[in-house]
């Protein structure tokens, strides 16, 4: 059967998607350098120009993939397709990062991040640390929330303790986390920010920490 040339529009899709990175280089060595290469037919059928059958390979790996080996086991089509998907996923994540042109304006200090201490509760205490993380692909700000709480600080044998830890998304000045619980209803933690102040509301917290321990209350930034 005569070889069918790969349509130019299909070639463009493969080259743009791969950014001329070889998926075998990436799959074997996490090599993301731009390479000289060719578009390979993964099933070795030069007339099959379906997009799923094509991958950009560097010259060395293109020749190696097309060669017939009598002794060693060559790369399989399944391996190369897996490497290709890994590469395309990595490229998609990397090229989704926003790029700034011109003068860079530094943002003001983050009004949500910081160390907070609970201000109510005589025999209990709680501290929460809120750390900013890179925004998600949806563009919404994400934060790591960690904390520790005590109940019964005036007890002879020491207080009961609890720890908090999750990653949440900030929406309308709130971070809501829905976790697991020993009861039927999920354990919910709601952080609400108001002009630099923090309040935390919990539902179904029984069993999530030590006895009587929770993070509810009003907090101030230190």
PDB file of N, CA and C in Angstrom, residues 54-132:
ATOM      1  N   UNK A  54       0.053   8.929  16.057  1.00  0.00           N
ATOM      2  CA  UNK A  54       1.206   9.761  15.730  1.00  0.00           C
ATOM      3  C   UNK A  54       1.851  10.324  16.993  1.00  0.00           C
ATOM      4  N   UNK A  55       3.170  10.469  16.942  1.00  0.00           N
ATOM      5  CA  UNK A  55       3.903  11.077  18.055  1.00  0.00           C
ATOM      6  C   UNK A  55       5.180  11.688  17.515  1.00  0.00           C
ATOM      7  N   UNK A  56       5.551  12.834  18.071  1.00  0.00           N
ATOM      8  CA  UNK A  56       6.821  13.460  17.697  1.00  0.00           C
ATOM      9  C   UNK A  56       7.941  12.791  18.484  1.00  0.00           C
ATOM     10  N   UNK A  57       8.947  12.272  17.749  1.00  0.00           N
ATOM     11  CA  UNK A  57      10.098  11.623  18.374  1.00  0.00           C
ATOM     12  C   UNK A  57      11.379  12.278  17.877  1.00  0.00           C
ATOM     13  N   UNK A  58      12.378  12.338  18.745  1.00  0.00           N
ATOM     14  CA  UNK A  58      13.684  12.819  18.309  1.00  0.00           C
ATOM     15  C   UNK A  58      14.250  11.835  17.285  1.00  0.00           C
ATOM     16  N   UNK A  59      15.275  12.251  16.552  1.00  0.00           N
ATOM     17  CA  UNK A  59      15.813  11.418  15.474  1.00  0.00           C
ATOM     18  C   UNK A  59      16.325  10.076  15.997  1.00  0.00           C
ATOM     19  N   UNK A  60      16.986  10.106  17.148  1.00  0.00           N
ATOM     20  CA  UNK A  60      17.534   8.855  17.694  1.00  0.00           C
ATOM     21  C   UNK A  60      16.419   7.886  18.059  1.00  0.00           C
ATOM     22  N   UNK A  61      15.412   8.373  18.773  1.00  0.00           N
ATOM     23  CA  UNK A  61      14.339   7.476  19.198  1.00  0.00           C
ATOM     24  C   UNK A  61      13.419   7.094  18.037  1.00  0.00           C
ATOM     25  N   UNK A  62      13.305   7.962  17.037  1.00  0.00           N
ATOM     26  CA  UNK A  62      12.509   7.601  15.865  1.00  0.00           C
ATOM     27  C   UNK A  62      13.153   6.421  15.141  1.00  0.00           C
ATOM     28  N   UNK A  63      14.463   6.497  14.936  1.00  0.00           N
ATOM     29  CA  UNK A  63      15.162   5.390  14.271  1.00  0.00           C
ATOM     30  C   UNK A  63      15.101   4.122  15.115  1.00  0.00           C
ATOM     31  N   UNK A  64      15.275   4.278  16.435  1.00  0.00           N
ATOM     32  CA  UNK A  64      15.257   3.104  17.314  1.00  0.00           C
ATOM     33  C   UNK A  64      13.879   2.457  17.337  1.00  0.00           C
ATOM     34  N   UNK A  65      12.825   3.268  17.339  1.00  0.00           N
ATOM     35  CA  UNK A  65      11.472   2.721  17.408  1.00  0.00           C
ATOM     36  C   UNK A  65      11.100   2.004  16.114  1.00  0.00           C
ATOM     37  N   UNK A  66      11.595   2.509  14.986  1.00  0.00           N
ATOM     38  CA  UNK A  66      11.270   1.904  13.695  1.00  0.00           C
ATOM     39  C   UNK A  66      12.110   0.675  13.374  1.00  0.00           C
ATOM     40  N   UNK A  67      13.225   0.497  14.089  1.00  0.00           N
ATOM     41  CA  UNK A  67      14.126  -0.609  13.762  1.00  0.00           C
ATOM     42  C   UNK A  67      13.599  -1.923  14.328  1.00  0.00           C
ATOM     43  N   UNK A  68      13.983  -3.021  13.687  1.00  0.00           N
ATOM     44  CA  UNK A  68      13.615  -4.364  14.135  1.00  0.00           C
ATOM     45  C   UNK A  68      14.777  -4.968  14.900  1.00  0.00           C
ATOM     46  N   UNK A  69      14.509  -5.426  16.128  1.00  0.00           N
ATOM     47  CA  UNK A  69      15.569  -5.972  16.968  1.00  0.00           C
ATOM     48  C   UNK A  69      15.389  -7.479  17.113  1.00  0.00           C
ATOM     49  N   UNK A  70      16.498  -8.184  17.007  1.00  0.00           N
ATOM     50  CA  UNK A  70      16.443  -9.643  17.127  1.00  0.00           C
ATOM     51  C   UNK A  70      16.786 -10.115  18.531  1.00  0.00           C
ATOM     52  N   UNK A  71      17.485  -9.296  19.300  1.00  0.00           N
ATOM     53  CA  UNK A  71      17.926  -9.711  20.624  1.00  0.00           C
ATOM     54  C   UNK A  71      17.161  -8.983  21.733  1.00  0.00           C
ATOM     55  N   UNK A  72      17.326  -7.661  21.800  1.00  0.00           N
ATOM     56  CA  UNK A  72      16.710  -6.908  22.896  1.00  0.00           C
ATOM     57  C   UNK A  72      15.262  -6.564  22.571  1.00  0.00           C
ATOM     58  N   UNK A  73      14.497  -6.328  23.621  1.00  0.00           N
ATOM     59  CA  UNK A  73      13.088  -5.972  23.488  1.00  0.00           C
ATOM     60  C   UNK A  73      12.960  -4.476  23.256  1.00  0.00           C
ATOM     61  N   UNK A  74      12.361  -4.096  22.137  1.00  0.00           N
ATOM     62  CA  UNK A  74      12.173  -2.686  21.846  1.00  0.00           C
ATOM     63  C   UNK A  74      10.969  -2.120  22.581  1.00  0.00           C
ATOM     64  N   UNK A  75      10.816  -0.814  22.492  1.00  0.00           N
ATOM     65  CA  UNK A  75       9.675  -0.155  23.121  1.00  0.00           C
ATOM     66  C   UNK A  75       8.380  -0.575  22.435  1.00  0.00           C
ATOM     67  N   UNK A  76       7.343  -0.779  23.231  1.00  0.00           N
ATOM     68  CA  UNK A  76       6.049  -1.167  22.686  1.00  0.00           C
ATOM     69  C   UNK A  76       5.212   0.070  22.391  1.00  0.00           C
ATOM     70  N   UNK A  77       4.184  -0.100  21.586  1.00  0.00           N
ATOM     71  CA  UNK A  77       3.302   1.013  21.262  1.00  0.00           C
ATOM     72  C   UNK A  77       2.592   1.517  22.515  1.00  0.00           C
ATOM     73  N   UNK A  78       2.286   0.597  23.432  1.00  0.00           N
ATOM     74  CA  UNK A  78       1.640   1.001  24.676  1.00  0.00           C
ATOM     75  C   UNK A  78       2.523   1.898  25.517  1.00  0.00           C
ATOM     76  N   UNK A  79       3.812   1.562  25.585  1.00  0.00           N
ATOM     77  CA  UNK A  79       4.749   2.397  26.335  1.00  0.00           C
ATOM     78  C   UNK A  79       4.826   3.800  25.744  1.00  0.00           C
ATOM     79  N   UNK A  80       4.976   3.875  24.418  1.00  0.00           N
ATOM     80  CA  UNK A  80       5.149   5.180  23.777  1.00  0.00           C
ATOM     81  C   UNK A  80       3.889   6.027  23.932  1.00  0.00           C
ATOM     82  N   UNK A  81       2.720   5.403  23.833  1.00  0.00           N
ATOM     83  CA  UNK A  81       1.479   6.168  24.019  1.00  0.00           C
ATOM     84  C   UNK A  81       1.369   6.680  25.451  1.00  0.00           C
ATOM     85  N   UNK A  82       1.804   5.869  26.407  1.00  0.00           N
ATOM     86  CA  UNK A  82       1.796   6.324  27.802  1.00  0.00           C
ATOM     87  C   UNK A  82       2.750   7.488  27.993  1.00  0.00           C
ATOM     88  N   UNK A  83       3.961   7.376  27.422  1.00  0.00           N
ATOM     89  CA  UNK A  83       4.931   8.473  27.514  1.00  0.00           C
ATOM     90  C   UNK A  83       4.368   9.743  26.872  1.00  0.00           C
ATOM     91  N   UNK A  84       3.676   9.567  25.745  1.00  0.00           N
ATOM     92  CA  UNK A  84       3.107  10.724  25.052  1.00  0.00           C
ATOM     93  C   UNK A  84       2.070  11.429  25.922  1.00  0.00           C
ATOM     94  N   UNK A  85       1.199  10.657  26.568  1.00  0.00           N
ATOM     95  CA  UNK A  85       0.176  11.270  27.414  1.00  0.00           C
ATOM     96  C   UNK A  85       0.803  11.957  28.620  1.00  0.00           C
ATOM     97  N   UNK A  86       1.842  11.348  29.190  1.00  0.00           N
ATOM     98  CA  UNK A  86       2.538  11.985  30.312  1.00  0.00           C
ATOM     99  C   UNK A  86       3.152  13.315  29.878  1.00  0.00           C
ATOM    100  N   UNK A  87       3.777  13.316  28.703  1.00  0.00           N
ATOM    101  CA  UNK A  87       4.399  14.545  28.198  1.00  0.00           C
ATOM    102  C   UNK A  87       3.354  15.622  27.938  1.00  0.00           C
ATOM    103  N   UNK A  88       2.260  15.263  27.281  1.00  0.00           N
ATOM    104  CA  UNK A  88       1.232  16.258  26.956  1.00  0.00           C
ATOM    105  C   UNK A  88       0.596  16.825  28.222  1.00  0.00           C
ATOM    106  N   UNK A  89       0.433  15.981  29.240  1.00  0.00           N
ATOM    107  CA  UNK A  89      -0.101  16.470  30.510  1.00  0.00           C
ATOM    108  C   UNK A  89       0.858  17.465  31.149  1.00  0.00           C
ATOM    109  N   UNK A  90       2.157  17.128  31.146  1.00  0.00           N
ATOM    110  CA  UNK A  90       3.160  18.019  31.733  1.00  0.00           C
ATOM    111  C   UNK A  90       3.231  19.340  30.977  1.00  0.00           C
ATOM    112  N   UNK A  91       3.160  19.281  29.648  1.00  0.00           N
ATOM    113  CA  UNK A  91       3.191  20.503  28.842  1.00  0.00           C
ATOM    114  C   UNK A  91       1.958  21.356  29.133  1.00  0.00           C
ATOM    115  N   UNK A  92       0.796  20.709  29.227  1.00  0.00           N
ATOM    116  CA  UNK A  92      -0.428  21.447  29.512  1.00  0.00           C
ATOM    117  C   UNK A  92      -0.364  22.170  30.839  1.00  0.00           C
ATOM    118  N   UNK A  93       0.203  21.511  31.859  1.00  0.00           N
ATOM    119  CA  UNK A  93       0.320  22.143  33.170  1.00  0.00           C
ATOM    120  C   UNK A  93       1.316  23.293  33.135  1.00  0.00           C
ATOM    121  N   UNK A  94       2.456  23.080  32.469  1.00  0.00           N
ATOM    122  CA  UNK A  94       3.499  24.104  32.444  1.00  0.00           C
ATOM    123  C   UNK A  94       3.062  25.332  31.657  1.00  0.00           C
ATOM    124  N   UNK A  95       2.398  25.121  30.519  1.00  0.00           N
ATOM    125  CA  UNK A  95       2.022  26.241  29.669  1.00  0.00           C
ATOM    126  C   UNK A  95       0.729  26.909  30.123  1.00  0.00           C
ATOM    127  N   UNK A  96       0.107  26.397  31.187  1.00  0.00           N
ATOM    128  CA  UNK A  96      -1.076  27.059  31.738  1.00  0.00           C
ATOM    129  C   UNK A  96      -0.692  28.144  32.735  1.00  0.00           C
ATOM    130  N   UNK A  97       0.590  28.193  33.136  1.00  0.00           N
ATOM    131  CA  UNK A  97       1.047  29.210  34.081  1.00  0.00           C
ATOM    132  C   UNK A  97       1.018  30.574  33.404  1.00  0.00           C
ATOM    133  N   UNK A  98       0.455  31.555  34.087  1.00  0.00           N
ATOM    134  CA  UNK A  98       0.342  32.887  33.522  1.00  0.00           C
ATOM    135  C   UNK A  98       1.717  33.524  33.360  1.00  0.00           C
ATOM    136  N   UNK A  99       1.891  34.232  32.254  1.00  0.00           N
ATOM    137  CA  UNK A  99       3.137  34.934  31.960  1.00  0.00           C
ATOM    138  C   UNK A  99       2.864  36.428  32.001  1.00  0.00           C
ATOM    139  N   UNK A 100       3.735  37.178  32.677  1.00  0.00           N
ATOM    140  CA  UNK A 100       3.566  38.622  32.799  1.00  0.00           C
ATOM    141  C   UNK A 100       4.518  39.333  31.845  1.00  0.00           C
ATOM    142  N   UNK A 101       4.004  40.322  31.137  1.00  0.00           N
ATOM    143  CA  UNK A 101       4.808  41.129  30.233  1.00  0.00           C
ATOM    144  C   UNK A 101       4.905  42.551  30.782  1.00  0.00           C
ATOM    145  N   UNK A 102       6.016  43.213  30.482  1.00  0.00           N
ATOM    146  CA  UNK A 102       6.187  44.580  30.946  1.00  0.00           C
ATOM    147  C   UNK A 102       6.590  44.617  32.405  1.00  0.00           C
ATOM    148  N   UNK A 103       6.252  45.708  33.076  1.00  0.00           N
ATOM    149  CA  UNK A 103       6.613  45.881  34.475  1.00  0.00           C
ATOM    150  C   UNK A 103       5.789  44.951  35.355  1.00  0.00           C
ATOM    151  N   UNK A 104       6.460  44.318  36.284  1.00  0.00           N
ATOM    152  CA  UNK A 104       5.788  43.431  37.222  1.00  0.00           C
ATOM    153  C   UNK A 104       5.402  44.228  38.459  1.00  0.00           C
ATOM    154  N   UNK A 105       4.131  44.195  38.803  1.00  0.00           N
ATOM    155  CA  UNK A 105       3.637  44.881  39.990  1.00  0.00           C
ATOM    156  C   UNK A 105       3.492  43.853  41.102  1.00  0.00           C
ATOM    157  N   UNK A 106       4.240  44.035  42.167  1.00  0.00           N
ATOM    158  CA  UNK A 106       4.175  43.100  43.277  1.00  0.00           C
ATOM    159  C   UNK A 106       2.844  43.252  44.005  1.00  0.00           C
ATOM    160  N   UNK A 107       2.187  42.137  44.327  1.00  0.00           N
ATOM    161  CA  UNK A 107       0.905  42.231  45.026  1.00  0.00           C
ATOM    162  C   UNK A 107       1.093  42.688  46.466  1.00  0.00           C
ATOM    163  N   UNK A 108       0.036  43.241  47.025  1.00  0.00           N
ATOM    164  CA  UNK A 108       0.057  43.600  48.426  1.00  0.00           C
ATOM    165  C   UNK A 108       0.109  42.328  49.268  1.00  0.00           C
ATOM    166  N   UNK A 109       0.426  42.491  50.542  1.00  0.00           N
ATOM    167  CA  UNK A 109       0.500  41.330  51.414  1.00  0.00           C
ATOM    168  C   UNK A 109      -0.829  40.585  51.407  1.00  0.00           C
ATOM    169  N   UNK A 110      -0.747  39.280  51.465  1.00  0.00           N
ATOM    170  CA  UNK A 110      -1.938  38.440  51.381  1.00  0.00           C
ATOM    171  C   UNK A 110      -2.810  38.660  52.614  1.00  0.00           C
ATOM    172  N   UNK A 111      -4.047  39.106  52.441  1.00  0.00           N
ATOM    173  CA  UNK A 111      -4.901  39.389  53.604  1.00  0.00           C
ATOM    174  C   UNK A 111      -5.441  38.134  54.277  1.00  0.00           C
ATOM    175  N   UNK A 112      -5.242  36.973  53.651  1.00  0.00           N
ATOM    176  CA  UNK A 112      -5.796  35.742  54.207  1.00  0.00           C
ATOM    177  C   UNK A 112      -4.730  34.863  54.870  1.00  0.00           C
ATOM    178  N   UNK A 113      -3.483  35.023  54.461  1.00  0.00           N
ATOM    179  CA  UNK A 113      -2.423  34.161  54.975  1.00  0.00           C
ATOM    180  C   UNK A 113      -1.907  34.670  56.312  1.00  0.00           C
ATOM    181  N   UNK A 114      -1.357  33.757  57.098  1.00  0.00           N
ATOM    182  CA  UNK A 114      -0.740  34.159  58.348  1.00  0.00           C
ATOM    183  C   UNK A 114      -1.005  33.176  59.471  1.00  0.00           C
ATOM    184  N   UNK A 115      -0.580  33.586  60.654  1.00  0.00           N
ATOM    185  CA  UNK A 115      -0.744  32.784  61.868  1.00  0.00           C
ATOM    186  C   UNK A 115      -1.851  33.405  62.720  1.00  0.00           C
ATOM    187  N   UNK A 116      -2.824  32.595  63.109  1.00  0.00           N
ATOM    188  CA  UNK A 116      -3.988  33.082  63.847  1.00  0.00           C
ATOM    189  C   UNK A 116      -4.110  32.325  65.174  1.00  0.00           C
ATOM    190  N   UNK A 117      -4.513  33.057  66.218  1.00  0.00           N
ATOM    191  CA  UNK A 117      -4.711  32.472  67.541  1.00  0.00           C
ATOM    192  C   UNK A 117      -6.154  32.709  67.978  1.00  0.00           C
ATOM    193  N   UNK A 118      -6.773  31.666  68.529  1.00  0.00           N
ATOM    194  CA  UNK A 118      -8.155  31.808  68.995  1.00  0.00           C
ATOM    195  C   UNK A 118      -8.192  32.701  70.235  1.00  0.00           C
ATOM    196  N   UNK A 119      -9.164  33.592  70.265  1.00  0.00           N
ATOM    197  CA  UNK A 119      -9.221  34.584  71.340  1.00  0.00           C
ATOM    198  C   UNK A 119     -10.306  34.287  72.366  1.00  0.00           C
ATOM    199  N   UNK A 120     -11.154  33.290  72.130  1.00  0.00           N
ATOM    200  CA  UNK A 120     -12.170  32.955  73.123  1.00  0.00           C
ATOM    201  C   UNK A 120     -11.932  31.542  73.645  1.00  0.00           C
ATOM    202  N   UNK A 121     -12.272  31.300  74.888  1.00  0.00           N
ATOM    203  CA  UNK A 121     -12.077  29.995  75.503  1.00  0.00           C
ATOM    204  C   UNK A 121     -11.009  30.038  76.577  1.00  0.00           C
ATOM    205  N   UNK A 122     -11.426  29.925  77.856  1.00  0.00           N
ATOM    206  CA  UNK A 122     -10.474  30.036  78.956  1.00  0.00           C
ATOM    207  C   UNK A 122      -9.661  28.764  79.157  1.00  0.00           C
ATOM    208  N   UNK A 123     -10.309  27.604  79.050  1.00  0.00           N
ATOM    209  CA  UNK A 123      -9.618  26.339  79.301  1.00  0.00           C
ATOM    210  C   UNK A 123      -9.237  25.632  78.010  1.00  0.00           C
ATOM    211  N   UNK A 124      -9.285  26.359  76.902  1.00  0.00           N
ATOM    212  CA  UNK A 124      -8.930  25.762  75.619  1.00  0.00           C
ATOM    213  C   UNK A 124      -8.153  26.780  74.801  1.00  0.00           C
ATOM    214  N   UNK A 125      -7.397  26.286  73.847  1.00  0.00           N
ATOM    215  CA  UNK A 125      -6.627  27.171  72.976  1.00  0.00           C
ATOM    216  C   UNK A 125      -6.536  26.536  71.599  1.00  0.00           C
ATOM    217  N   UNK A 126      -6.304  27.373  70.588  1.00  0.00           N
ATOM    218  CA  UNK A 126      -6.156  26.872  69.221  1.00  0.00           C
ATOM    219  C   UNK A 126      -5.344  27.866  68.411  1.00  0.00           C
ATOM    220  N   UNK A 127      -4.530  27.338  67.527  1.00  0.00           N
ATOM    221  CA  UNK A 127      -3.743  28.148  66.607  1.00  0.00           C
ATOM    222  C   UNK A 127      -3.892  27.575  65.208  1.00  0.00           C
ATOM    223  N   UNK A 128      -3.951  28.466  64.219  1.00  0.00           N
ATOM    224  CA  UNK A 128      -4.126  28.050  62.828  1.00  0.00           C
ATOM    225  C   UNK A 128      -3.121  28.795  61.962  1.00  0.00           C
ATOM    226  N   UNK A 129      -2.474  28.061  61.065  1.00  0.00           N
ATOM    227  CA  UNK A 129      -1.539  28.643  60.098  1.00  0.00           C
ATOM    228  C   UNK A 129      -2.144  28.490  58.708  1.00  0.00           C
ATOM    229  N   UNK A 130      -2.232  29.603  57.968  1.00  0.00           N
ATOM    230  CA  UNK A 130      -2.811  29.593  56.623  1.00  0.00           C
ATOM    231  C   UNK A 130      -1.727  30.036  55.647  1.00  0.00           C
ATOM    232  N   UNK A 131      -1.366  29.135  54.733  1.00  0.00           N
ATOM    233  CA  UNK A 131      -0.240  29.358  53.825  1.00  0.00           C
ATOM    234  C   UNK A 131      -0.724  29.371  52.383  1.00  0.00           C
ATOM    235  N   UNK A 132      -0.418  30.414  51.606  1.00  0.00           N
ATOM    236  CA  UNK A 132      -0.867  30.458  50.206  1.00  0.00           C
ATOM    237  C   UNK A 132      -0.132  29.439  49.351  1.00  0.00           C
TER     238      UNK A 132
END
